[in-house]
XYZ file of C-alpha atoms in Angstrom:
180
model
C -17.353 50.203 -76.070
C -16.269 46.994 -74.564
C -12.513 46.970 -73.445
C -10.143 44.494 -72.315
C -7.979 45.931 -69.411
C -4.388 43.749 -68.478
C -4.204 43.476 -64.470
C -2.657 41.577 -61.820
C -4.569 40.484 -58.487
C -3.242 43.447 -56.753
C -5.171 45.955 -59.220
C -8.103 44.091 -58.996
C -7.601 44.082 -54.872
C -7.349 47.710 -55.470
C -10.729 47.766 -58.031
C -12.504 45.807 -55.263
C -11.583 48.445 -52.366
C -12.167 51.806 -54.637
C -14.524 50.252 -56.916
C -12.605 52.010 -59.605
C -9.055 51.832 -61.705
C -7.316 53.629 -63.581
C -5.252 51.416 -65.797
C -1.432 52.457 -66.341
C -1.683 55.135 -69.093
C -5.428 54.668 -69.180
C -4.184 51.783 -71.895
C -6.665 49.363 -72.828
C -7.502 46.611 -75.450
C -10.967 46.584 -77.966
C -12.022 45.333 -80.884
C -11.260 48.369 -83.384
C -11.836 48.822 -86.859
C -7.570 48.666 -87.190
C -8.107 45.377 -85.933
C -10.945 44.336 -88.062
C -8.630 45.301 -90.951
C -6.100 43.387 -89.844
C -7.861 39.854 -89.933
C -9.932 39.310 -92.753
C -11.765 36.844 -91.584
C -13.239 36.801 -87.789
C -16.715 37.449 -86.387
C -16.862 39.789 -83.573
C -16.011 37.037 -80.769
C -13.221 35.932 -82.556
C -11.686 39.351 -82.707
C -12.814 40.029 -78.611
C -10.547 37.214 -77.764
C -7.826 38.959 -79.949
C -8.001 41.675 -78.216
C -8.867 39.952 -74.743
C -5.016 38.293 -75.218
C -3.542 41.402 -76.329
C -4.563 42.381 -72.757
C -3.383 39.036 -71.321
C -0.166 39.519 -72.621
C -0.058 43.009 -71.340
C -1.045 41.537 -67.914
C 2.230 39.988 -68.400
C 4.060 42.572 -68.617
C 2.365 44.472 -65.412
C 3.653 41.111 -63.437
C 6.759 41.733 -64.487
C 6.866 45.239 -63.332
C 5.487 44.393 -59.851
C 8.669 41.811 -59.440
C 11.240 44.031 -60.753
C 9.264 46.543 -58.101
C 9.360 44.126 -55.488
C 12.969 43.554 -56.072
C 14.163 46.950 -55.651
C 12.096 47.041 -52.108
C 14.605 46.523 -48.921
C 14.158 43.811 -46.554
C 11.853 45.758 -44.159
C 9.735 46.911 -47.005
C 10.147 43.246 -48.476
C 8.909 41.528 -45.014
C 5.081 43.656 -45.074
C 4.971 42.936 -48.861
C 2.091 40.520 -49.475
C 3.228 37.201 -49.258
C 3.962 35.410 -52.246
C 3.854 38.504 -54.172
C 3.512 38.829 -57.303
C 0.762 36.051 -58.164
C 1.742 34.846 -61.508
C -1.701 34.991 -62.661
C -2.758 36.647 -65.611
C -5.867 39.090 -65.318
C -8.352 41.068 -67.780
C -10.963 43.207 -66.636
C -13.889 43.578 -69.596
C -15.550 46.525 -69.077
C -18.020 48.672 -70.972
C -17.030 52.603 -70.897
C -17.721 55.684 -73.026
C -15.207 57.835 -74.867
C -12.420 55.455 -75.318
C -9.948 56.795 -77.862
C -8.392 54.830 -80.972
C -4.808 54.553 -80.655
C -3.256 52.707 -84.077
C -0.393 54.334 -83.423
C 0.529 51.677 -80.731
C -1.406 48.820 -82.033
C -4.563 47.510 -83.607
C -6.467 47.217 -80.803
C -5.103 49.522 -78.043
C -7.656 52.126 -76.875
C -6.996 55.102 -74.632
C -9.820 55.490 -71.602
C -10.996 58.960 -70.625
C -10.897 58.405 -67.022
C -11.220 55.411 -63.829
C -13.573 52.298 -65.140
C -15.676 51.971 -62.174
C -16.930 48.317 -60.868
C -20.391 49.149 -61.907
C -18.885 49.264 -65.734
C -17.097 45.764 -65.458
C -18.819 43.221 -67.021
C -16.417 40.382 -65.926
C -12.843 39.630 -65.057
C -10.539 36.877 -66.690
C -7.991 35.166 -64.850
C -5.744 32.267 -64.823
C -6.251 29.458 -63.073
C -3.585 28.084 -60.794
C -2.066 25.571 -62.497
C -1.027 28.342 -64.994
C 0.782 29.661 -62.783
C 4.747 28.040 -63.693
C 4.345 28.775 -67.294
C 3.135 32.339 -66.415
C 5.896 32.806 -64.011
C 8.534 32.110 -66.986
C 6.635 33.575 -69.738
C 7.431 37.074 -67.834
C 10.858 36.571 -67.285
C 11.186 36.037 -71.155
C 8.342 38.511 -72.609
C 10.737 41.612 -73.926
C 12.925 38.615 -75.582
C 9.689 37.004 -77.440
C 8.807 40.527 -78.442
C 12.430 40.723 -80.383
C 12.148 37.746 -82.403
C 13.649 34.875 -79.791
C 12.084 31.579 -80.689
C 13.075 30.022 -77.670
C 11.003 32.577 -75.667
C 8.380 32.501 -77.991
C 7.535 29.047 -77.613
C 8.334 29.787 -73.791
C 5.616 32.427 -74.127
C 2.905 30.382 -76.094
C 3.012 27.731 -73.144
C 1.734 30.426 -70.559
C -0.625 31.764 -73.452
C -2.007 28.051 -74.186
C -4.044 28.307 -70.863
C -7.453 29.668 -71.042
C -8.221 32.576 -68.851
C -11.257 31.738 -66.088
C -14.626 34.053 -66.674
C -15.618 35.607 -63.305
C -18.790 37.680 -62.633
C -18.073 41.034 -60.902
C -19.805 39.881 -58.415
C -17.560 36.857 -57.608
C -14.059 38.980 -57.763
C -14.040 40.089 -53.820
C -14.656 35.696 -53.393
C -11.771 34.906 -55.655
C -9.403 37.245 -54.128
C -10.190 36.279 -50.576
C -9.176 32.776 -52.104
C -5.519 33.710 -54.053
């Protein structure tokens, strides 16, 4: 099954130097028949990119966590951090793995993996490019907000979802990374 897994660029530092992940919760994103349901109309490209933004938009939500994280550090911690941490970049890993679980009890198209996706299994990464990066940067702070029915944030949020994600080859990832 193809999945879409939400990242940052320091999970997909950390996928270069294992060459494997574990995704929080082992949470993922695929085209599932609750998500077929849900649009009647769609090929099965159309519904991939569904679920490819579901993970974008999850990606979001990991960014936010590494700020709050990075806020919480003290200013020792806080001077080894990386610098310019987080990258407000969103990132999607597609992968191709066996025995991931249907999970409609979260959403459409959120899967459950069994276990680590290795890098042999990714098939390519997605990630913003950086002139994303301002709208991405205050689509986080406002994500929980959209989520509750704020227009303000939605519209806040569709800017930093307007921008297409970037297609990378495995192959290319340790190249981009030596580049953010």
């Amino acid at each position: 099954m193809r999945v879409y897994i939400p990242a940052t660029i320091p999970l997909l530092r950390q996928l270069v130097d294992e060459q494997q992940l574990l995704p929080l919760g082992a949470t993922a994103f695929a085209v599932t028949p609750a998500l077929r349901e849900a649009y009647a109309a769609g090929d099965d490209d159309e519904l991939a990119e569904v679920a490819m933004q579901e993970a974008a938009r999850a990606s979001m939500r990991l960014i936010a966590a590494e700020r709050d994280g990075l806020d919480d550090l003290d200013d020792d911690a806080a001077d080894t951090a990386t610098p310019g941490s987080p990258v407000y970049r969103r990132a999607v890993i597609a992968a191709d793995v066996p025995g991931a679980k249907l999970r409609p009890d979260l959403d459409d198209a959120v899967v459950k993996l069994s276990g680590p996706v290795t890098f042999a299994q990714v098939a390519a990464v997605h990630v913003d490019l950086a002139e994303a990066e301002p709208q991405v940067a205050k689509a986080v702070d406002v994500i929980d907000a959209a989520d509750l029915g704020d227009t303000d944030a939605e519209f806040v949020l569709g800017d930093a979802e307007d921008h297409q994600l970037a297609w990378y080859a495995p192959q290319e990832l340790p190249f981009l990374l030596e580049l953010l």
